[in-house]
Short mmCIF file of C-alpha atoms and ligand atoms in Angstrom, two decimals:
data_model
loop_
_atom_site.label_atom_id
_atom_site.label_comp_id
_atom_site.label_asym_id
_atom_site.label_seq_id
_atom_site.Cartn_x
_atom_site.Cartn_y
_atom_site.Cartn_z
CA MET V 844 86.44 121.01 81.29
CA MET V 845 86.83 123.29 84.14
CA PRO V 846 90.25 124.50 84.28
CA LEU V 847 91.97 123.96 87.08
CA SER V 848 94.61 126.34 89.43
CA SER V 849 98.34 126.54 87.96
CA GLU V 850 99.53 124.95 90.98
CA ARG V 851 96.73 123.87 93.64
CA THR V 852 95.93 127.22 95.24
CA PRO V 853 92.27 128.62 94.80
CA VAL V 854 92.26 130.45 91.91
CA PRO V 855 89.34 131.02 89.86
CA PRO V 856 88.92 128.74 87.24
CA ASP V 857 89.22 131.70 83.72
CA ALA V 858 92.63 133.15 84.99
CA MET V 859 94.26 130.84 82.75
CA LYS V 860 93.52 130.16 78.62
CA ILE V 861 96.19 126.76 78.72
CA PRO V 862 95.33 125.79 81.94
CA LEU V 863 98.37 123.52 84.07
CA SER V 864 95.17 120.19 84.04
CA ALA V 865 91.83 120.14 83.68
CA PRO V 866 90.20 116.93 84.38
CA ASP V 867 87.91 115.99 81.32
CA ILE V 868 84.04 116.02 82.37
CA THR V 869 81.92 114.05 79.43
CA GLN V 870 78.15 113.39 79.97
CA ALA V 871 78.42 110.04 80.85
CA GLU V 872 79.96 111.60 84.14
CA ILE V 873 77.40 113.52 84.50
CA ASP V 874 75.23 110.97 84.06
CA ALA V 875 76.11 109.06 87.06
CA VAL V 876 76.73 111.53 89.13
CA THR V 877 72.92 112.66 88.74
CA ALA V 878 71.27 109.07 88.97
CA VAL V 879 73.56 108.34 92.22
CA LEU V 880 71.54 111.63 93.68
CA ARG V 881 67.70 110.03 92.47
CA THR V 882 68.33 106.90 95.13
CA PRO V 883 68.77 107.19 99.63
CA HIS V 884 72.02 105.83 98.87
CA LEU V 885 74.94 108.80 98.86
CA SER V 886 76.94 106.45 101.18
CA LEU V 887 78.36 103.52 101.37
CA GLY V 888 76.11 101.66 98.77
CA PRO V 889 76.49 99.67 94.81
CA GLU V 890 78.83 102.25 93.16
CA LEU V 891 81.41 102.16 95.79
CA GLY V 892 81.14 97.38 96.05
CA ALA V 893 81.12 98.35 92.11
CA PHE V 894 83.55 100.86 91.51
CA GLU V 895 86.02 98.71 94.08
CA ALA V 896 85.68 95.72 92.74
CA GLU V 897 86.80 97.32 88.54
CA LEU V 898 90.02 99.26 90.34
CA ALA V 899 91.02 95.31 91.97
CA ALA V 900 90.17 93.19 89.24
CA TYR V 901 92.41 96.10 86.12
CA HIS V 902 95.48 96.01 89.16
CA GLN V 903 95.45 91.93 89.48
CA VAL V 904 94.86 92.83 94.00
CA ARG V 905 92.53 91.09 95.67
CA ASN V 906 90.89 94.35 96.73
CA ALA V 907 91.08 97.47 96.48
CA ILE V 908 89.86 100.07 99.22
CA ALA V 909 88.32 103.08 98.54
CA VAL V 910 89.00 106.23 100.65
CA SER V 911 88.82 110.59 101.06
CA SER V 912 91.77 111.13 99.32
CA GLY V 913 95.83 109.59 98.05
CA THR V 914 96.91 111.26 101.70
CA ALA V 915 94.21 109.13 103.56
CA GLY V 916 95.49 105.91 101.93
CA LEU V 917 98.28 106.93 102.55
CA HIS V 918 97.89 107.97 105.72
CA LEU V 919 95.45 104.17 106.65
CA SER V 920 98.79 101.89 104.78
CA LEU V 921 101.75 102.53 107.32
CA LEU V 922 98.63 102.04 110.07
CA VAL V 923 98.29 98.88 108.84
CA LEU V 924 101.86 97.79 108.22
CA GLY V 925 102.33 98.26 111.94
CA ILE V 926 104.87 100.81 111.44
CA GLY V 927 104.96 103.77 114.28
CA PRO V 928 106.99 105.71 116.42
CA GLY V 929 110.86 105.02 115.51
CA ASP V 930 110.62 103.01 112.98
CA GLU V 931 111.49 104.37 110.00
CA VAL V 932 110.82 104.64 105.39
CA ILE V 933 112.21 105.77 103.02
CA ILE V 934 111.09 107.75 100.75
CA PRO V 935 112.09 110.13 97.67
CA SER V 936 112.68 114.06 98.55
CA PHE V 937 111.93 114.88 95.11
CA ALA V 938 107.72 113.52 95.42
CA PHE V 939 104.67 115.35 96.64
CA ILE V 940 104.49 116.46 100.09
CA ALA V 941 101.80 114.30 101.14
CA VAL V 942 104.07 111.55 101.06
CA ALA V 943 106.23 113.08 104.20
CA ASN V 944 103.35 113.98 105.74
CA ALA V 945 102.09 109.84 105.37
CA VAL V 946 104.53 108.68 107.11
CA LEU V 947 104.96 111.41 109.74
CA GLN V 948 101.84 111.35 110.66
CA VAL V 949 101.64 107.36 111.75
CA GLY V 950 104.63 108.65 113.96
CA ALA V 951 107.38 107.66 112.29
CA THR V 952 110.45 108.64 110.39
CA PRO V 953 110.70 109.88 106.43
CA VAL V 954 114.15 108.33 105.96
CA PHE V 955 115.33 110.34 102.11
CA ALA V 956 117.07 108.95 99.25
CA ASP V 957 118.08 110.49 96.25
CA ILE V 958 116.70 109.63 92.54
CA ASP V 959 118.02 108.31 90.10
CA PRO V 960 118.36 111.21 86.78
CA VAL V 961 117.00 109.62 83.90
CA THR V 962 113.13 108.20 85.63
CA LEU V 963 113.16 111.14 88.12
CA ASN V 964 111.88 107.29 91.06
CA LEU V 965 113.96 106.59 93.86
CA ASP V 966 117.56 105.20 92.54
CA PRO V 967 117.67 102.17 94.51
CA ALA V 968 121.75 102.15 95.87
CA ALA V 969 120.37 105.48 97.75
CA VAL V 970 117.78 103.40 99.21
CA GLU V 971 120.24 100.15 100.01
CA ALA V 972 122.19 102.95 101.70
CA ALA V 973 119.71 105.05 103.53
CA VAL V 974 118.44 101.27 104.43
CA THR V 975 119.88 101.15 108.91
CA LEU V 976 118.94 98.85 111.19
CA ARG V 977 115.56 100.78 111.45
CA THR V 978 113.87 100.99 108.08
CA ARG V 979 110.55 98.91 108.71
CA ALA V 980 109.17 100.16 104.72
CA LEU V 981 109.76 101.79 101.75
CA LEU V 982 107.70 104.04 100.26
CA VAL V 983 107.68 104.05 96.04
CA VAL V 984 106.65 106.57 94.18
CA HIS V 985 106.04 105.83 90.55
CA THR V 986 106.80 110.06 89.77
CA PHE V 987 105.00 111.44 87.38
CA GLY V 988 102.95 108.17 85.90
CA VAL V 989 106.75 106.55 84.90
CA PRO V 990 107.06 102.66 87.11
CA ALA V 991 109.18 102.20 89.58
CA ASN V 992 112.32 100.20 89.07
CA MET V 993 110.42 96.99 91.27
CA ALA V 994 113.16 94.31 90.16
CA ALA V 995 115.64 96.20 92.15
CA LEU V 996 113.26 98.21 95.23
CA GLN V 997 112.23 94.15 95.59
CA SER V 998 115.22 92.85 96.10
CA ILE V 999 116.12 95.15 98.22
CA ALA V 1000 113.12 94.94 100.71
CA HIS V 1001 113.45 91.50 100.24
CA ARG V 1002 117.35 91.77 101.90
CA TYR V 1003 115.61 93.49 104.32
CA GLY V 1004 113.41 92.02 105.85
CA LEU V 1005 110.58 95.47 104.22
CA LYS V 1006 107.77 96.00 103.22
CA ILE V 1007 106.51 98.02 100.43
CA VAL V 1008 103.38 100.51 99.64
CA GLU V 1009 103.71 101.46 96.00
CA ASP V 1010 102.53 105.59 95.66
CA ALA V 1011 100.16 104.79 92.56
CA CYS V 1012 99.12 108.31 92.88
CA GLU V 1013 100.40 109.55 89.62
CA ALA V 1014 100.54 105.98 87.58
CA ILE V 1015 97.55 104.61 87.22
CA GLY V 1016 97.34 102.67 84.26
CA ALA V 1017 101.32 102.80 84.21
CA VAL V 1018 102.39 99.29 83.50
CA VAL V 1019 106.21 96.98 83.81
CA GLY V 1020 106.89 94.50 81.49
CA ASP V 1021 104.85 93.10 78.96
CA GLY V 1022 102.66 89.50 77.65
CA ILE V 1023 103.25 87.47 80.49
CA THR V 1024 105.24 89.02 82.64
CA ARG V 1025 103.56 92.54 81.75
CA ARG V 1026 102.48 93.56 85.39
CA PRO V 1027 100.15 97.14 86.18
CA VAL V 1028 101.81 99.46 88.68
CA GLY V 1029 99.95 99.07 91.88
CA SER V 1030 100.13 94.73 91.91
CA PHE V 1031 103.79 94.89 93.23
CA GLY V 1032 104.01 96.13 96.74
CA ASP V 1033 102.18 94.89 100.33
CA LEU V 1034 99.74 97.98 99.25
CA ALA V 1035 99.64 100.19 97.04
CA VAL V 1036 97.79 103.43 96.47
CA LEU V 1037 96.36 105.22 93.65
CA GLY V 1038 95.08 108.88 93.72
CA PHE V 1039 91.65 110.86 92.16
CA TYR V 1040 92.43 114.67 92.68
CA PRO V 1041 90.73 116.36 89.27
CA ASN V 1042 94.51 117.27 88.66
CA LYS V 1043 95.53 113.58 87.62
CA GLN V 1044 94.61 111.26 84.84
CA MET V 1045 91.24 110.23 86.41
CA THR V 1046 89.43 112.46 88.84
CA THR V 1047 86.83 111.88 91.57
CA GLY V 1048 86.78 115.58 92.54
CA GLU V 1049 89.03 114.39 95.76
CA GLY V 1050 89.49 110.48 96.72
CA GLY V 1051 92.21 107.56 96.99
CA ALA V 1052 92.83 104.05 96.59
CA VAL V 1053 94.11 101.71 98.53
CA LEU V 1054 94.73 98.26 96.60
CA ALA V 1055 96.40 95.12 99.84
CA ASN V 1056 96.41 92.08 97.90
CA SER V 1057 95.46 90.80 101.44
CA PRO V 1058 92.00 89.77 103.15
CA PRO V 1059 93.14 91.05 106.89
CA HIS V 1060 94.66 94.05 105.91
CA ALA V 1061 91.99 94.35 103.50
CA ALA V 1062 89.09 93.45 106.14
CA ARG V 1063 91.01 96.75 108.54
CA LEU V 1064 91.66 98.82 105.92
CA ARG V 1065 87.87 99.06 105.62
CA SER V 1066 87.01 99.01 109.24
CA LEU V 1067 89.51 101.85 109.99
CA ARG V 1068 88.07 104.48 106.90
CA ASN V 1069 85.12 103.71 108.41
CA GLN V 1070 85.84 105.17 112.11
CA GLY V 1071 87.45 101.88 113.09
CA ARG V 1072 83.47 99.69 113.07
CA VAL V 1073 83.54 96.31 113.33
CA ALA V 1074 81.64 94.12 109.84
CA GLY V 1075 79.18 92.96 109.71
CA ALA V 1076 78.22 94.63 113.32
CA GLY V 1077 76.24 97.97 114.45
CA TRP V 1078 76.99 101.63 112.66
CA LEU V 1079 78.10 102.24 116.91
CA ASP V 1080 80.27 98.87 117.42
CA HIS V 1081 83.93 99.53 117.17
CA GLY V 1082 87.54 97.76 117.00
CA GLU V 1083 89.63 100.44 117.91
CA PRO V 1084 89.65 104.31 116.68
CA GLY V 1085 89.64 104.83 113.42
CA PHE V 1086 88.62 107.87 110.61
CA ASN V 1087 86.35 109.11 108.30
CA TYR V 1088 88.56 108.39 105.46
CA ARG V 1089 84.65 106.92 103.15
CA LEU V 1090 84.64 108.11 99.92
CA SER V 1091 80.97 109.03 98.54
CA GLU V 1092 78.80 107.37 96.42
CA LEU V 1093 78.74 110.08 94.31
CA ALA V 1094 82.90 110.49 93.76
CA CYS V 1095 81.95 106.79 93.32
CA ALA V 1096 79.91 106.90 90.26
CA LEU V 1097 82.03 109.79 88.21
CA GLY V 1098 84.96 107.44 89.32
CA ARG V 1099 83.62 104.32 87.65
CA ALA V 1100 82.72 106.24 84.46
CA GLN V 1101 86.09 108.28 84.43
CA PHE V 1102 87.78 104.80 85.15
CA ALA V 1103 85.55 103.31 82.31
CA ARG V 1104 87.88 105.04 79.87
CA ILE V 1105 90.47 104.68 81.26
CA GLU V 1106 92.69 103.41 77.97
CA GLU V 1107 91.05 106.44 75.59
CA MET V 1108 91.63 108.63 78.27
CA LEU V 1109 95.74 107.63 78.39
CA ALA V 1110 96.26 106.99 75.29
CA CYS V 1111 94.72 110.73 74.97
CA ARG V 1112 97.83 111.92 76.66
CA GLN V 1113 100.18 110.14 75.34
CA ALA V 1114 99.72 111.40 72.26
CA ALA V 1115 99.70 114.97 73.40
CA ALA V 1116 103.01 114.06 75.52
CA GLU V 1117 104.56 112.88 72.06
CA ARG V 1118 103.74 115.82 70.60
CA TYR V 1119 105.17 117.94 72.64
CA ASN V 1120 108.91 116.03 72.61
CA ASP V 1121 108.48 116.57 68.09
CA MET V 1122 107.58 120.19 68.74
CA LEU V 1123 110.03 121.17 70.93
CA SER V 1124 113.32 118.40 70.20
CA LYS V 1125 115.17 121.30 68.68
CA MET V 1126 114.61 123.85 71.49
CA ASN V 1127 118.67 123.96 72.50
CA GLY V 1128 120.01 122.95 76.13
CA LEU V 1129 115.88 121.82 76.96
CA GLU V 1130 115.62 118.06 78.68
CA LEU V 1131 112.76 116.03 77.46
CA PRO V 1132 111.10 113.37 79.45
CA PRO V 1133 111.17 110.22 77.89
CA THR V 1134 108.11 108.61 76.30
CA ASN V 1135 109.22 105.12 75.86
CA LEU V 1136 110.76 103.16 78.36
CA PRO V 1137 111.94 99.92 77.16
CA ASN V 1138 109.43 97.41 79.01
CA LEU V 1139 107.57 99.94 80.35
CA ARG V 1140 104.17 101.68 79.82
CA ILE V 1141 104.17 105.44 81.29
CA SER V 1142 100.90 106.97 82.45
CA TRP V 1143 101.12 110.19 81.42
CA PHE V 1144 100.27 112.32 85.06
CA VAL V 1145 102.44 115.83 84.04
CA TYR V 1146 104.68 117.07 80.60
CA VAL V 1147 108.14 117.54 82.82
CA VAL V 1148 110.90 120.06 80.92
CA ARG V 1149 114.02 120.80 82.58
CA LEU V 1150 115.44 123.37 81.89
CA PRO V 1151 119.44 124.73 81.23
CA GLU V 1152 121.14 124.73 84.30
CA LYS V 1153 121.36 129.34 83.36
CA MET V 1154 117.52 129.83 83.03
CA ASN V 1155 115.70 131.81 85.79
CA ARG V 1156 112.21 129.30 85.70
CA ASP V 1157 110.75 132.06 88.57
CA ARG V 1158 111.64 134.66 85.68
CA ILE V 1159 109.86 131.74 82.80
CA GLN V 1160 106.86 131.25 84.71
CA ALA V 1161 106.24 134.78 85.87
CA ALA V 1162 105.85 135.69 81.86
CA LEU V 1163 104.46 132.37 81.15
CA ALA V 1164 101.84 132.85 83.66
CA ALA V 1165 101.06 137.01 81.68
CA ARG V 1166 100.47 135.07 78.18
CA GLY V 1167 97.62 133.07 80.06
CA ILE V 1168 99.43 130.10 80.31
CA ALA V 1169 100.10 127.85 83.71
CA THR V 1170 102.93 126.44 85.04
CA GLY V 1171 103.87 125.05 88.02
CA ARG V 1172 107.17 123.55 89.43
CA TYR V 1173 107.08 119.76 90.26
CA PHE V 1174 108.37 118.78 92.33
CA ALA V 1175 110.14 120.90 94.99
CA PRO V 1176 111.94 118.46 96.94
CA ILE V 1177 110.38 117.72 100.06
CA HIS V 1178 113.61 118.68 102.68
CA LEU V 1179 114.38 122.38 101.29
CA GLN V 1180 111.19 123.21 102.41
CA LEU V 1181 110.79 124.55 105.10
CA ALA V 1182 108.01 122.91 107.53
CA TRP V 1183 110.36 119.64 106.94
CA ARG V 1184 113.98 121.43 107.27
CA SER V 1185 113.68 120.46 111.28
CA ARG V 1186 112.69 116.77 110.66
CA ARG V 1187 115.48 116.05 108.65
CA SER V 1188 117.39 113.10 110.21
CA GLY V 1189 120.42 111.78 109.58
CA ALA V 1190 120.95 113.74 105.78
CA VAL V 1191 122.03 111.22 103.73
CA PRO V 1192 123.44 113.83 100.54
CA LEU V 1193 120.43 114.57 97.58
CA PRO V 1194 122.45 115.55 94.91
CA VAL V 1195 120.67 113.79 91.57
CA THR V 1196 117.68 115.68 93.49
CA GLU V 1197 118.80 118.94 94.34
CA SER V 1198 120.36 119.38 90.37
CA ILE V 1199 117.32 118.62 89.01
CA ALA V 1200 114.46 119.87 90.91
CA HIS V 1201 114.99 124.03 90.33
CA ARG V 1202 115.38 123.19 87.14
CA THR V 1203 111.50 121.52 86.55
CA LEU V 1204 109.07 122.95 84.70
CA ALA V 1205 105.47 121.73 84.00
CA LEU V 1206 103.71 122.08 81.10
CA PRO V 1207 100.28 122.65 79.91
CA PHE V 1208 98.63 118.64 80.73
CA PHE V 1209 95.95 117.42 79.78
CA ASN V 1210 93.67 114.77 78.04
CA ARG V 1211 92.43 117.04 75.40
CA ILE V 1212 94.81 119.91 75.22
CA THR V 1213 94.94 120.99 71.59
CA SER V 1214 98.24 120.99 69.32
CA HIS V 1215 97.41 124.42 68.89
CA GLN V 1216 96.93 125.42 72.52
CA GLN V 1217 101.05 122.97 72.77
CA GLN V 1218 101.90 124.77 70.21
CA GLU V 1219 101.57 128.22 71.61
CA VAL V 1220 102.44 126.69 74.61
CA CYS V 1221 106.22 125.84 72.87
CA ALA V 1222 106.60 128.57 70.52
CA ALA V 1223 105.79 131.07 73.78
CA LEU V 1224 108.86 128.89 75.88
CA PHE V 1225 110.89 129.10 72.92
CA ASN V 1226 110.87 132.89 72.69
CA LEU V 1227 111.61 132.86 76.53
CA VAL V 1228 114.21 130.31 76.35
CA ALA V 1229 116.00 132.60 73.35
CA GLU V 1230 115.93 136.14 75.71
CA GLN V 1231 117.47 134.62 77.92
CA GLY V 1232 119.67 132.04 77.16
C1 PLP E 856 102.90 111.36 94.62
C2 PLP E 856 101.93 111.61 95.65
N1 PLP E 856 101.16 111.02 96.32
C3 PLP E 856 99.53 111.93 97.89
C4 PLP E 856 98.99 112.20 96.73
C5 PLP E 856 98.33 113.39 97.75
O1 PLP E 856 97.28 112.59 97.55
P1 PLP E 856 95.61 113.36 97.56
O2 PLP E 856 96.01 115.18 96.87
O3 PLP E 856 94.48 113.00 96.83
O4 PLP E 856 95.51 113.45 99.46
C6 PLP E 856 100.05 112.92 95.63
C7 PLP E 856 99.01 113.85 95.31
O5 PLP E 856 98.30 114.68 94.50
C8 PLP E 856 100.81 112.90 95.41
O6 PLP E 856 100.62 113.45 94.09
#
C-alpha cells in the first residue's frame, strides 16, 4: 500500500506513519496493468469498453463513459445538458472545489445551498429556497458516500423543470432503498459522475466516469472527451470543439481489477467505520458520523468526526501530525475560499455549513487500516481532546 499525504499535496509517501488514505493495490491490479503493457493498445482499446460496460451494468444505466477525472466528468455533464452563461446551478458549499469550478467552467453561476446537519448533503428545503428563474440544474453531491435525499430533490427538480447531475465521486457503491426499491447512487440523475482519484474507494490513479441513460447524451459525451471526434469517422474528423478527457487502457485495466473487488473493499471500509464508532463512542463532546441510516447503504469514503465547538482543530491536527497521524479538514466550505469569495452570488446564508465545517476532522481511513492503527489514532485524539477540554 502506498500511503497518501494528509491532503492532496505532494508529501513524500513515508511522511506519515498512519496516512489519511491509501489505495489498496494487490497483485491482481499489477498483473492487469502489466498485461496491457504487453499489448499495442494503450488508449481507446478493449479495457475501456469492458470497464464502461461493467460500470454501466452495476449502476443499472445504459451507458458509462470513462473520462480522465471526476472534474472532467462534471464539466462534460454540464456541457451536455446545455448549461452555460446566464444559467444558475445549485450546489453545496460543503464540497470539494471541483463542484463549483465545473459550473464556472461552462460559464454558469454556482448558487450555494445549505446542507442537512446529519447527512451533510444538500438540504431540500434550502435548495428549493435557492431556486430562481435562472436555475437550470441541481448538482447533487453524495457527500462522504452518504446518499443524498434523492426523492425530495427529484421532486423539486420536477416541479421547477431542472436537470440533476449526481456527483457520486465519493459514493461508488452507495445504495438507496432495499429489495425491489433498491437503487444504486448514480442511477437517479440525468447524468451522474464517478471519481477514481487514489483517495477514493477504488482508483484508476486519475480518472472518472459519467453515467448516462440517454443514448444521445452518451454519444456526445464520447465525442467531447475525444476532441469532439465524429463517431465512426476518421481520427481527424471533428464535429465540434472538444477535449482530451480520455482514460488510458492502463487506467481502465487498473479500474477493472479494483472494481472486481468493490464489494469486498466496501465491506472493509464499513467494518473500519464501525470500529472507529465503537472506539470513539465514549469520547465526550465528539460527534461521530452515522454508521447506519434507514434505507440507505453508505459507501464509506472518509471517516469524519466533528470536534467540540471550543476545540482548536488546527492545533489538534498539528499535534496528530507530530505523532505521524495524518488528518484532513473535510471540507473547507467553497464560499469561504479565497478564489470564491468575490464570485458568490445571492449571498444566501449557509448557517449549517458554517457551523459544521470548522469542526470537521477526517481521520485516517482506508481499506486495510488495522484495528491497532485505529486504536493509536483514537488514543492520540482522546488525549488531545482531554487536554483542550
Ligand atoms: C465530490 C467530488 N466531486 C468531484 C471531485 C473531483 O474528482 P477528481 O479529483 O477526479 O477530478 C471529487 C474528488 O476528489 C469529489 O470529492
